Short mmCIF file of C-alpha atoms and ligand atoms in Angstrom, two decimals:
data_model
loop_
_atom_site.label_atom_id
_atom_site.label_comp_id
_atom_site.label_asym_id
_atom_site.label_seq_id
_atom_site.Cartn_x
_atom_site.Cartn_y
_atom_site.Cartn_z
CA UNK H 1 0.34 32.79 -47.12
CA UNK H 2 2.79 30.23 -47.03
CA UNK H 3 2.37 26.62 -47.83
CA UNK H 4 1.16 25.06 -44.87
CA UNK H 5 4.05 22.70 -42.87
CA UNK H 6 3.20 18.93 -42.45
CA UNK H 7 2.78 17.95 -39.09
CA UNK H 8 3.57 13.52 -37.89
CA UNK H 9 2.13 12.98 -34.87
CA UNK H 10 2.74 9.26 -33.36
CA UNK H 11 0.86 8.60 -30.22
CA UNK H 12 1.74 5.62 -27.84
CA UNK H 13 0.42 4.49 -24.69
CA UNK H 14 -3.01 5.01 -23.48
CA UNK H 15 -6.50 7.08 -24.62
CA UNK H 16 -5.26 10.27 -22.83
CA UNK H 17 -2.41 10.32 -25.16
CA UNK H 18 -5.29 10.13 -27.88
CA UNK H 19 -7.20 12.95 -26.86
CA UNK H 20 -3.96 14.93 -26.18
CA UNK H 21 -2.69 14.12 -29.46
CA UNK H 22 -5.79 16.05 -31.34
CA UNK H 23 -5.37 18.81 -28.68
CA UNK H 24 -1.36 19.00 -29.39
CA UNK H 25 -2.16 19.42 -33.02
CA UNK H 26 -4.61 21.82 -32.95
CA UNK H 27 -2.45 23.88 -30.93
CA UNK H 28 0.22 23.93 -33.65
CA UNK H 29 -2.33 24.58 -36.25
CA UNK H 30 -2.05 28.59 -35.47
CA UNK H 31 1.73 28.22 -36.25
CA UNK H 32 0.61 26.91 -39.48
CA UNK H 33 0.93 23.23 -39.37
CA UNK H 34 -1.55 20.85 -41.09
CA UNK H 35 -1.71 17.06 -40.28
CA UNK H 36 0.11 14.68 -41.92
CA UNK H 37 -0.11 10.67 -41.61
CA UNK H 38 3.18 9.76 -43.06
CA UNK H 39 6.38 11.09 -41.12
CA UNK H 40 8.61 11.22 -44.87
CA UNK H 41 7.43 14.26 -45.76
CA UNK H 42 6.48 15.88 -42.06
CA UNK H 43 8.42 19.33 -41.27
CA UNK H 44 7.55 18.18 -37.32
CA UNK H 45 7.56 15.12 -35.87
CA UNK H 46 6.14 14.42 -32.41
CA UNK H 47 6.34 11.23 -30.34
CA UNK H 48 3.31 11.50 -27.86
CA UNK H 49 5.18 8.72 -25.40
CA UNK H 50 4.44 6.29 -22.85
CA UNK H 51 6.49 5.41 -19.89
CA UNK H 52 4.47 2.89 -18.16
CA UNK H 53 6.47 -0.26 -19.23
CA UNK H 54 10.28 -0.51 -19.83
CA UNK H 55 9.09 -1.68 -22.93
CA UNK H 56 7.19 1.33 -23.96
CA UNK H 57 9.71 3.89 -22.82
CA UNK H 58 12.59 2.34 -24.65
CA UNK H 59 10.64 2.39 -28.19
CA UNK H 60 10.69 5.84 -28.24
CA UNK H 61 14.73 5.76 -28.55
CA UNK H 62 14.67 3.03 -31.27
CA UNK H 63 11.91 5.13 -33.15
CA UNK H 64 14.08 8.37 -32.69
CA UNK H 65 16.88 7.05 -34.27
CA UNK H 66 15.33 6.01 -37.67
CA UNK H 67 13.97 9.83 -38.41
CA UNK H 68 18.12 10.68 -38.21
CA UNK H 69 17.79 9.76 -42.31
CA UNK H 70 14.61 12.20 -42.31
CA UNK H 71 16.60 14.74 -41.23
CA UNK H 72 19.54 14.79 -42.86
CA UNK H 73 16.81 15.13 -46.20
CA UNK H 74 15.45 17.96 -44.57
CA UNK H 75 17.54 20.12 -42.47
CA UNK H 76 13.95 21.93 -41.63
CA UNK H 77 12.45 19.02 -39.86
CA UNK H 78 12.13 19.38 -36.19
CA UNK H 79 11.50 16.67 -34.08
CA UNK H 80 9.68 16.64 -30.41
CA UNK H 81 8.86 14.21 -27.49
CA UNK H 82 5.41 14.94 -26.03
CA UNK H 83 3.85 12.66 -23.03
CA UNK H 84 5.04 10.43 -20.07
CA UNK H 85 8.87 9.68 -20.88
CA UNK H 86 9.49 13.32 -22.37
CA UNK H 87 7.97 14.50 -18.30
CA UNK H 88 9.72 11.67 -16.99
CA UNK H 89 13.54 11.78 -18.86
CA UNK H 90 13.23 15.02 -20.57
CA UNK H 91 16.80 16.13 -20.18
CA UNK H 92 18.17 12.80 -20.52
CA UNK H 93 16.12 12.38 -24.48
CA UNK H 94 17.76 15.98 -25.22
CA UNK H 95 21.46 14.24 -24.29
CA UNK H 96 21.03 10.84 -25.60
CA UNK H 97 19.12 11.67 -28.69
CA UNK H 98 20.41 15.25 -30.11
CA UNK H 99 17.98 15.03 -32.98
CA UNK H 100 15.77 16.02 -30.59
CA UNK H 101 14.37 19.51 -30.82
CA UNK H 102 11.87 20.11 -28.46
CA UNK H 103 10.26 17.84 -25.11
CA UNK H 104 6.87 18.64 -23.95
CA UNK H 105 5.64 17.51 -20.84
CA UNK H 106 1.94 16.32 -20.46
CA UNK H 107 0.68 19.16 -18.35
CA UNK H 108 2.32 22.07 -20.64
CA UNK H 109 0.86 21.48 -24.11
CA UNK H 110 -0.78 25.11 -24.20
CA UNK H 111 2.95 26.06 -24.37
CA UNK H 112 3.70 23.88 -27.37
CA UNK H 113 3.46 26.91 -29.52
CA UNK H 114 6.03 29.06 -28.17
CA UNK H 115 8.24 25.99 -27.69
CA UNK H 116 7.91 25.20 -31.69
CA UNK H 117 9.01 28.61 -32.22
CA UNK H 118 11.69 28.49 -30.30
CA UNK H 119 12.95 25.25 -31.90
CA UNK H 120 12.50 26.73 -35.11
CA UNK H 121 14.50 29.71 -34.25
CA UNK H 122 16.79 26.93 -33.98
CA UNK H 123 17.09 26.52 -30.24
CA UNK H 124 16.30 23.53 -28.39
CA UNK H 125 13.12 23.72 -26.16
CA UNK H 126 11.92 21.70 -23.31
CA UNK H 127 8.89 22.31 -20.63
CA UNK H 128 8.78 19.80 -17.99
CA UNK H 129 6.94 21.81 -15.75
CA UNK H 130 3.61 21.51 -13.48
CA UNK H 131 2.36 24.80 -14.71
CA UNK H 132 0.25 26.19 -11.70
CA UNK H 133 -2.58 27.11 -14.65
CA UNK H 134 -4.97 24.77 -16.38
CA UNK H 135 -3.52 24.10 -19.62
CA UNK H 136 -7.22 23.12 -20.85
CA UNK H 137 -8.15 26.65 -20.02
CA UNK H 138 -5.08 27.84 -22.44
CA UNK H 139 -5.48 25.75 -25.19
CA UNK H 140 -7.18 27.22 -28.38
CA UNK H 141 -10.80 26.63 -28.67
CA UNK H 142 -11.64 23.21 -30.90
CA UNK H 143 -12.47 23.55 -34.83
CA UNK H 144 -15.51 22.51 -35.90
CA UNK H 145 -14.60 20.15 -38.48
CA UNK H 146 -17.19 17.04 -38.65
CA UNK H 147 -15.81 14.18 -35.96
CA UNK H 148 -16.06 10.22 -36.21
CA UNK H 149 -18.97 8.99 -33.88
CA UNK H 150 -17.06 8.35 -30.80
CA UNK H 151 -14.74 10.54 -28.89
CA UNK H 152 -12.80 10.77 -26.27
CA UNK H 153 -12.79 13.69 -23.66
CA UNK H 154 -10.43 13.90 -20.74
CA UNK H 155 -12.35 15.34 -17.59
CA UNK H 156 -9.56 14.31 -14.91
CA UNK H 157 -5.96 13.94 -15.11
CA UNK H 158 -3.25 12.55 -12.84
CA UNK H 159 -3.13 10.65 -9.86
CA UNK H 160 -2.65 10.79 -6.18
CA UNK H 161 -2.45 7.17 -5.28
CA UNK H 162 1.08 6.24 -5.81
CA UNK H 163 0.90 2.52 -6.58
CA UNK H 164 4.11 0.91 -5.75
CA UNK H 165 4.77 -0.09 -9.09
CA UNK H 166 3.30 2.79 -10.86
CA UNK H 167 4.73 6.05 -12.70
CA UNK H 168 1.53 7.61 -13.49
CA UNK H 169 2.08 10.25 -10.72
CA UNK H 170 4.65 11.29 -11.32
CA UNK H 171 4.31 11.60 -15.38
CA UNK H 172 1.30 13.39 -15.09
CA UNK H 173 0.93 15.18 -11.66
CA UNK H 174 -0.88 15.64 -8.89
CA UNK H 175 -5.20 14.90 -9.45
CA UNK H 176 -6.93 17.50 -11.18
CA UNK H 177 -10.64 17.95 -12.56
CA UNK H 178 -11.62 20.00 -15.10
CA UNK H 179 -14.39 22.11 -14.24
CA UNK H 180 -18.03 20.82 -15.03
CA UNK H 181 -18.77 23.75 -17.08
CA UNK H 182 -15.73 23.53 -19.75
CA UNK H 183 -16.66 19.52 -19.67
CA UNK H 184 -20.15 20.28 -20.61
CA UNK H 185 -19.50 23.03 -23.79
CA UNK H 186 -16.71 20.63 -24.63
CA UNK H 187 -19.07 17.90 -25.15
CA UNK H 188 -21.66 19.54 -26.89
CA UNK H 189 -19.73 21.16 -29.47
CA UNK H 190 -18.29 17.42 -30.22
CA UNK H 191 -21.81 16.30 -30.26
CA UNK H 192 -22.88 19.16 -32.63
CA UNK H 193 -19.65 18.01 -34.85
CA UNK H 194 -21.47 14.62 -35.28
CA UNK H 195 -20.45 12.67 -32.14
CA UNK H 196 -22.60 10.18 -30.70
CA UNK H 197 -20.51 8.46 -27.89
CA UNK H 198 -18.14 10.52 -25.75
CA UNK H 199 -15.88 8.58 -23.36
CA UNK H 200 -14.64 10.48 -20.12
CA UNK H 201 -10.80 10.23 -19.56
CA UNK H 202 -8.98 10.44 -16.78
CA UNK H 203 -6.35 8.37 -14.73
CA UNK H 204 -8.47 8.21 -12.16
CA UNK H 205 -11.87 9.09 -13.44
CA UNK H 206 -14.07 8.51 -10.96
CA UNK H 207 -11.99 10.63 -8.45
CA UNK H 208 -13.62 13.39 -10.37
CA UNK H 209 -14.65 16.67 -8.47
CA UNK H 210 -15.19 18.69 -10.80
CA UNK H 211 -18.96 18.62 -10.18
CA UNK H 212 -20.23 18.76 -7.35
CA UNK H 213 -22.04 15.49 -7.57
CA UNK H 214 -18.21 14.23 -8.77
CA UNK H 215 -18.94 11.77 -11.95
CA UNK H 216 -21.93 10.91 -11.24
CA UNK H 217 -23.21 14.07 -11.43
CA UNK H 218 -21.35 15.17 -14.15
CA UNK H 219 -23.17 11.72 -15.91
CA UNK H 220 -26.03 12.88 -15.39
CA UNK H 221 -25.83 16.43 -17.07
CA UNK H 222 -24.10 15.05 -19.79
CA UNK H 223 -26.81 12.39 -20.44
CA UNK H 224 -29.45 15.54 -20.87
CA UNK H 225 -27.53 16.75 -24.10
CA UNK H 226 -29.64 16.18 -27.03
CA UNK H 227 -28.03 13.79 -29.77
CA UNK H 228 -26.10 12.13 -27.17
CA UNK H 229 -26.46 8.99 -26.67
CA UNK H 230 -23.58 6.92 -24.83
CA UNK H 231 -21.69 7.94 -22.16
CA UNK H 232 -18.57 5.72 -21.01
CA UNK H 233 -15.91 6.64 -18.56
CA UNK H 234 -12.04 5.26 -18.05
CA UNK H 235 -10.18 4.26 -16.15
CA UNK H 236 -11.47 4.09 -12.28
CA UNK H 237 -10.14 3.01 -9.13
CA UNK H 238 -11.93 1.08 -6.80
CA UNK H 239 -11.85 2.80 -3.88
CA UNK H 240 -13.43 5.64 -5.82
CA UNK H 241 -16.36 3.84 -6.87
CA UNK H 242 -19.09 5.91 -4.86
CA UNK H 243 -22.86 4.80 -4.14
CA UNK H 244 -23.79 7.65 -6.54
CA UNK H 245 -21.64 6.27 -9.51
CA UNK H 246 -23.15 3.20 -9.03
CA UNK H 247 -26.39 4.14 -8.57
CA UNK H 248 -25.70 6.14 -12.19
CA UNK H 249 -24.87 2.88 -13.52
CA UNK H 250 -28.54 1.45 -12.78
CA UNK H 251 -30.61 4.63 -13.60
CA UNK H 252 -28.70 6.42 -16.52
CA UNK H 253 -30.14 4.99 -19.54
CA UNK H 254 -26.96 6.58 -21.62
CA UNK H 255 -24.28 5.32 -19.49
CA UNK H 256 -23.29 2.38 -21.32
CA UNK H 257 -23.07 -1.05 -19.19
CA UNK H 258 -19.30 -1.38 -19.09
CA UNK H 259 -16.88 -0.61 -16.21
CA UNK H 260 -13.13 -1.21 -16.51
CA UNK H 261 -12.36 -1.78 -13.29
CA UNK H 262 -8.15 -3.11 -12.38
CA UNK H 263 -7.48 -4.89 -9.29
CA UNK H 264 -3.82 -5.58 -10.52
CA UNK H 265 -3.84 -8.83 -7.89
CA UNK H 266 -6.23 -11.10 -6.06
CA UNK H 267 -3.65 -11.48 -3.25
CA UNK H 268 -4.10 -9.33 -0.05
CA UNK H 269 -0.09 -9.31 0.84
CA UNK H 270 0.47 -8.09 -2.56
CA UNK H 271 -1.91 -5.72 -2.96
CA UNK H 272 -0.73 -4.34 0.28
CA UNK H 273 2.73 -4.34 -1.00
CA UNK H 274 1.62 -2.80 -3.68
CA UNK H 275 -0.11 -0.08 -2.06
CA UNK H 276 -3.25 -0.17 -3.74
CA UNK H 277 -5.39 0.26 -0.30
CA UNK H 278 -7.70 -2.28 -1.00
CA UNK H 279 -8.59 -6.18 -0.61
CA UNK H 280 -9.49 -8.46 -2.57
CA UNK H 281 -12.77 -9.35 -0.69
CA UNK H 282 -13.48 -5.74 -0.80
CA UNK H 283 -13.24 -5.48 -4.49
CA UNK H 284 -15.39 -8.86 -4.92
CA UNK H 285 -18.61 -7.16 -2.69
CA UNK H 286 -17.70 -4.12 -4.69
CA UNK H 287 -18.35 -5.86 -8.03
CA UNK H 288 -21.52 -7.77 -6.28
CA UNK H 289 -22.78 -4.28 -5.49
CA UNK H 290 -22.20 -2.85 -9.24
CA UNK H 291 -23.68 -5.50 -10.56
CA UNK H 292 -26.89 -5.78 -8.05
CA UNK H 293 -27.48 -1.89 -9.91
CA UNK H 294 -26.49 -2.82 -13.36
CA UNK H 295 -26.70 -6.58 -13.90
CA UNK H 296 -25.56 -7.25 -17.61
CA UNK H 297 -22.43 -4.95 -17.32
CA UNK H 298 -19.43 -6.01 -18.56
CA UNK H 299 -16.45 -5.73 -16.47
CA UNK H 300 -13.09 -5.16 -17.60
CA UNK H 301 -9.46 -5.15 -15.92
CA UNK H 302 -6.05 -5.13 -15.27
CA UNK H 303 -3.56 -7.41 -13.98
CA UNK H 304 0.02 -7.44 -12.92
CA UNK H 305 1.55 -10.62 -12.83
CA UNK H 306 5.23 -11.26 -10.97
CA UNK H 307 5.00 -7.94 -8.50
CA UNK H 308 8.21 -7.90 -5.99
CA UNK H 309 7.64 -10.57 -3.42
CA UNK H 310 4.54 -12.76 -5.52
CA UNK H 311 5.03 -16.33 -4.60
CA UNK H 312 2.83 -19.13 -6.48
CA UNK H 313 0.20 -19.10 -3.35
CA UNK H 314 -0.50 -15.33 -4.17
CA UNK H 315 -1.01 -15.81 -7.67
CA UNK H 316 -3.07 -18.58 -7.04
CA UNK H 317 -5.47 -16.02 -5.65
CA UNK H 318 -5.09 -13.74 -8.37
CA UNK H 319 -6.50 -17.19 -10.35
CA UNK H 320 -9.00 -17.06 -7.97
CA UNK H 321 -10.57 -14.05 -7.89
CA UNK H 322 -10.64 -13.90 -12.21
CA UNK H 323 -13.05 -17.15 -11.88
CA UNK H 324 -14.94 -15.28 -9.48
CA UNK H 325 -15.60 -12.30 -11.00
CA UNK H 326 -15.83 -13.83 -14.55
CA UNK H 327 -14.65 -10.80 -16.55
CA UNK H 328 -15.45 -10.08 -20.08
CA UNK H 329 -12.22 -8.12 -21.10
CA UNK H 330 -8.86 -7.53 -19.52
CA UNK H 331 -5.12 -6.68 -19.68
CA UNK H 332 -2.46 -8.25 -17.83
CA UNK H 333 0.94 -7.44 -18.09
CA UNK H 334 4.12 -8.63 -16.44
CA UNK H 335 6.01 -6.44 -13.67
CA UNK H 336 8.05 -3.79 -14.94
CA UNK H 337 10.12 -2.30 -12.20
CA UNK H 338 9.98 1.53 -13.30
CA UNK H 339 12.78 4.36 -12.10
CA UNK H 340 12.26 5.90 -8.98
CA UNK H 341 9.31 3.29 -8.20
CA UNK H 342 9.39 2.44 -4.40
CA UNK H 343 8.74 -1.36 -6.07
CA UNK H 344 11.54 -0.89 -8.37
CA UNK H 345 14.30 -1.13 -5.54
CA UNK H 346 12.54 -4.58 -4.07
CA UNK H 347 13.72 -8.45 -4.79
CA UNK H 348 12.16 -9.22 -8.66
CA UNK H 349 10.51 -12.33 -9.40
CA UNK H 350 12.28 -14.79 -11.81
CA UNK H 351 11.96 -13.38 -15.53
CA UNK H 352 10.63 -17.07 -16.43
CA UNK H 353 8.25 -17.00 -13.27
CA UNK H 354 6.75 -13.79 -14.46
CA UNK H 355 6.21 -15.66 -18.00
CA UNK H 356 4.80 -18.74 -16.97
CA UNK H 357 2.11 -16.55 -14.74
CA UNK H 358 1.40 -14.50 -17.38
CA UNK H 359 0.74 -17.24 -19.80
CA UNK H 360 -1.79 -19.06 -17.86
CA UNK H 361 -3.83 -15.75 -16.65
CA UNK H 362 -4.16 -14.89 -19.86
CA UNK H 363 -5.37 -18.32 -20.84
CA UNK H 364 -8.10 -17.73 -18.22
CA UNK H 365 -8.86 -14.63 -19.04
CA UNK H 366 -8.74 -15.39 -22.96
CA UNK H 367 -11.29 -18.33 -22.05
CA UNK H 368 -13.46 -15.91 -20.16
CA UNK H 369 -13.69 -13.26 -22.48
CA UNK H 370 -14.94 -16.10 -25.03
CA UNK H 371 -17.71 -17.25 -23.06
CA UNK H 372 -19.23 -13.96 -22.00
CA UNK H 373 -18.92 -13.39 -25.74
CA UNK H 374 -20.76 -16.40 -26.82
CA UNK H 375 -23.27 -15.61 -25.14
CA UNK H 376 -24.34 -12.75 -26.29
CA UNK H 377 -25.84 -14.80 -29.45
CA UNK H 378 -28.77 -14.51 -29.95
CA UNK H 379 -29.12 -11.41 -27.75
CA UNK H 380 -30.52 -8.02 -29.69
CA UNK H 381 -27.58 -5.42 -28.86
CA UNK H 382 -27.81 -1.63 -30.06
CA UNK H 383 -24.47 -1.07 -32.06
CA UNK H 384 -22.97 2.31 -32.69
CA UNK H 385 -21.24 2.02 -36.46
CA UNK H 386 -18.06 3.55 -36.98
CA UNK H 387 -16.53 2.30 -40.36
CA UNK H 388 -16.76 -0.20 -43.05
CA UNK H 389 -16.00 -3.82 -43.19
CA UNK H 390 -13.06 -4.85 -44.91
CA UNK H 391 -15.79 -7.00 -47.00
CA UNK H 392 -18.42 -5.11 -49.47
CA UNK H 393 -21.48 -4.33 -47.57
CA UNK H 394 -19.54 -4.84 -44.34
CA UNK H 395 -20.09 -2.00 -40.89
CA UNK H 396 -18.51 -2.39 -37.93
CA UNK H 397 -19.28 -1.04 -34.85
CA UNK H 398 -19.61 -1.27 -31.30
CA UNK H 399 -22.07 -2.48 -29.01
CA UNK H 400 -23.15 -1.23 -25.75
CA UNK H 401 -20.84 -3.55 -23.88
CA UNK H 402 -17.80 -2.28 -26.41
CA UNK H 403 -17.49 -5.79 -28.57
CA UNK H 404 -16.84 -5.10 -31.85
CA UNK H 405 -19.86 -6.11 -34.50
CA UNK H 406 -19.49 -7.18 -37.96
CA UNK H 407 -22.68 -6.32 -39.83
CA UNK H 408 -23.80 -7.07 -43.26
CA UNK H 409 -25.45 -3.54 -43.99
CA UNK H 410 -24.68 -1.62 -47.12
CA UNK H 411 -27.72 0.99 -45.97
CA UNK H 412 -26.48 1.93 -43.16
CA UNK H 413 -24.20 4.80 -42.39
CA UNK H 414 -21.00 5.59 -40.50
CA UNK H 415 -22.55 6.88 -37.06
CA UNK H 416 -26.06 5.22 -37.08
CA UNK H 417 -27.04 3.57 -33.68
CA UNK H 418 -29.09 0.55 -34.62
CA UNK H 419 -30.49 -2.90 -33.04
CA UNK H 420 -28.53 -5.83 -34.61
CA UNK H 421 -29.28 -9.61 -33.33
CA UNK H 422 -26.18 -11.64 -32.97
CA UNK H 423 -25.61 -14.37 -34.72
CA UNK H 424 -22.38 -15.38 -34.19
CA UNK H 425 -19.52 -14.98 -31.98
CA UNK H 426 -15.57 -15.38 -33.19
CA UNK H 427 -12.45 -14.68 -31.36
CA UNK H 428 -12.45 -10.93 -31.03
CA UNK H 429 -15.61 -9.72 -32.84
CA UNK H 430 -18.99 -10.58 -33.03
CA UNK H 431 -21.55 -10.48 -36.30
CA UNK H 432 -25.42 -9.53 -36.42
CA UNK H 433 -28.06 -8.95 -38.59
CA UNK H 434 -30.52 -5.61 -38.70
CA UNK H 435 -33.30 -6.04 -36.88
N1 SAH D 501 -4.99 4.61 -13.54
C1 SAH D 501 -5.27 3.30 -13.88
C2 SAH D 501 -4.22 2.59 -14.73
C3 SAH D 501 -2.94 3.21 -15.08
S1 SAH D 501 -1.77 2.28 -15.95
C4 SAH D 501 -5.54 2.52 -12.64
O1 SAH D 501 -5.22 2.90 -11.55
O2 SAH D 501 -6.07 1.45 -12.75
C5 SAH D 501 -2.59 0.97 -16.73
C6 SAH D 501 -2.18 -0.36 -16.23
O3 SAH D 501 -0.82 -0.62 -16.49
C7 SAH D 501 -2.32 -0.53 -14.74
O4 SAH D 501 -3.63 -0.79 -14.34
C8 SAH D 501 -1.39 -1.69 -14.47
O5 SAH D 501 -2.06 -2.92 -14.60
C9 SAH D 501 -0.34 -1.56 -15.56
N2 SAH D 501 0.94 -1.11 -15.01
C10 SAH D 501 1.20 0.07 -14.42
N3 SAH D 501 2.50 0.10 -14.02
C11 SAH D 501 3.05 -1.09 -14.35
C12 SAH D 501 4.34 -1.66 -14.21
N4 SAH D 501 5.32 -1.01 -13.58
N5 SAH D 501 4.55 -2.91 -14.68
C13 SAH D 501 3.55 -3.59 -15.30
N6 SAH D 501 2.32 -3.10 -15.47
C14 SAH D 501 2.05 -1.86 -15.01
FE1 SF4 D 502 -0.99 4.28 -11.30
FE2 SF4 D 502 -2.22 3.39 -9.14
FE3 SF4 D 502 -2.57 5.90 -9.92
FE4 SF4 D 502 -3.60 3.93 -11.36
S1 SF4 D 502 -4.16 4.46 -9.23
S2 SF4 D 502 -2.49 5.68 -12.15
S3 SF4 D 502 -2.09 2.31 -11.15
S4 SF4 D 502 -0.67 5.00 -9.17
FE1 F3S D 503 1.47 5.69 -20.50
FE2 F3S D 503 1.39 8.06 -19.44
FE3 F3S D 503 -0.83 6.92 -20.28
S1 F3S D 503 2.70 6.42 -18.82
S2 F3S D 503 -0.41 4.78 -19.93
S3 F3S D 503 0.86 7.53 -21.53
S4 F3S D 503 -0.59 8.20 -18.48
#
């Protein structure tokens, strides 16, 4: 046989993009490619791409341009755009970059090996398409190579919701679930592969019907599998947050006490502007209720700040409803008006309004974070380790509410879930000792 070809994989944007990055290149693997972590001396290169932020989307074009050196060294390397800006601009990448061989849309990575092939027979491929069959269901079965203690799965994929601001549905399609069954194999052959934690994926997780007791249901099976032990789920939408998830959250010893929940504003006119089909008040008894089943879980967030049409009253309330909910994690980002957006065609908020907002929520939510960090001293955690310190002796892992734990344990293994008192909390981490 041949010497295997090096495949670069970059992946941007969120945990789906993860997951479909291991799925993309074990799809290639049949057409010989091994993985690579340096793009110098790849034979393919694929950008797995986000398009949620102007920001995000235009990397992708400054990254493209640097491989032009790569490929004038090697006339073999292809290159490809995978994810949300290949589905979103695939035709436009092939005109403005033509070092571009191939664009792969999110739902069509089954097809990625036909479309290296025909790239290689030195055509230019692109799939766009919402393929009427489950990719999932196409994609070769996983290897069973030994896996780092925590995965990722993705269970659910696009969105029907069609935030004002939001590209999401339009990237990745209409909502889907996978069915209960594949979910279930899938995770047990990662757990007999050495994984501990699995997190569910999907845009809208917990719009899940691929069960027919949706997620919670699905929890519940998965928490049966021997070996195990934590389940976590991202990212949900509040109006899909269903008496039966949360009762899952107070009964399921596995499911981990964390819920990232995004309200994106705590103003009622903008949240109605913004589509999202919810109040703030209704989010509020929403949290009350969550936390009533499950009261030490963490909740998490997202926020935008400067949305078409936010005056300083409505972000006021957006100030508002952080102090109330006291969150112990969260993103907040500024308004990006994306293409073909309804938002995007409304009156923008000053560029230095937008900054000034986003500076002080994130002070808020920087001093927030803190606090429900601090006091988890002197609390005994269980902590999932996943590496090695940067100092000898040194594990890191992560606790049941996700903080990251610094642990002075040279006997302790990559994967071992053990009880660790904190003793101290610093700005993004905490550290412990064995109990
Ligand atoms: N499906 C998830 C989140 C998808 S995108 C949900 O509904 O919550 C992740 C986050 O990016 C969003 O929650 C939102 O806060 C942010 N975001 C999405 N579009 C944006 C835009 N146009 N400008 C700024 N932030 C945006
Ligand atoms: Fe985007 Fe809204 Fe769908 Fe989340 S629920 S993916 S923010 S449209
Ligand atoms: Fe980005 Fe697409 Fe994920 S736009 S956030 S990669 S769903």
């Amino acid at each position: 046989m041949s010497a295997p070809r090096k495949l670069f994989i970059k992946t941007y944007g969120c945990q789906m993009n993860v997951y479909d990055s291991e799925r993309m290149a074990e799809a290639l693997a049949p057409r010989g490619y091994v993985q690579t972590d340096s793009a110098d001396d790849a034979d393919m290169i694929v950008l797995n791409t986000c398009h949620i932020r102007e920001k995000a989307a235009e990397k992708v074009y400054s990254e493209l341009g640097r491989f032009r050196a790569l490929k004038d060294a090697n006339p073999d390397l292809k290159i490809g755009v995978a994810g949300c800006v290949a589905q979103a601009e695939g035709e436009e990448i092939m005109r403005r970059q033509p070092l571009v061989d191939l664009v792969v849309g999110p739902q069509s990575y089954h097809r990625l090996p036909a479309l290296e092939a025909k790239a290689r027979a030195g055509r230019k491929a692109l799939d766009t398409d919402f393929p009427e069959e489950d990719k999932f269901g196409d994609l070769p079965a996983r290897p069973k190579a030994r896996r780092a203690p925590s995965a990722f799965l993705t269970v659910q994929e696009g969105c029907d919701k069609f935030c004002a601001f939001c590209v999401v549905p339009y990237t990745r399609g209409a909502e889907m679930s996978r069915p209960a069954a594949r979910v279930l194999s899938e995770a047990r052959d990662l757990v007999e592969r050495g994984v501990r934690e699995i997190t569910l994926l999907g845009q809208n997780v917990n719009a899940y019907h691929g069960h027919p007791g949706g997620l919670a249901g699905l929890i519940r099976e998965l928490a049966a599998i021997d070996g195990l032990a934590r389940i976590r789920f991202t990212t949900s939408h509040p109006n899909d947050m269903d008496d039966a998830l949360i009762a899952a959250h107070g009964e399921v010893e596995k499911l981990m006490p964390y819920l990232h929940l995004p309200v994106q504003s705590g103003s009622d006119r903008v949240l109605k502007a913004m589509n999202r089909k919810h109040s703030a008040e209704s989010y509020v008894r929403l949290i009350e209720r969550i936390r009533a089943a499950r009261p030490d879980i963490l909740l998490s967030g997202d926020f935008i700040v400067g949305f078409p049409g936010e005056t300083e009253a409505d972000f006021q309330q957006t100030l508002a409803l952080v102090e109330a909910v006291e969150y112990g994690q969260c993103y907040s980002f500024k308004y990006s008006p994306r293409p073909g957006t309804p938002a995007a065609e409304r009156a923008h908020v000053d560029e230095a309004v937008k900054d000034d907002r986003l500076q002080r929520l994130q002070a808020l939510l920087k001093r927030q974070q803190r606090a429900v960090q601090d006091r988890m001293v002197g609390r005994t955690v269980s902590v999932l380790f996943e590496k090695p310190g940067r100092e000898a002796g040194q594990m890191v892992g992560k606790s049941d509410h996700l903080h990251s734990v610094f642990v002075d344990a040279p006997q302790v293994a990559v994967g071992d879930l053990r009880a660790v008192r904190i003793t101290a909390s610093a700005p993004n981490s905490l550290a412990g000792t064995l109990v």
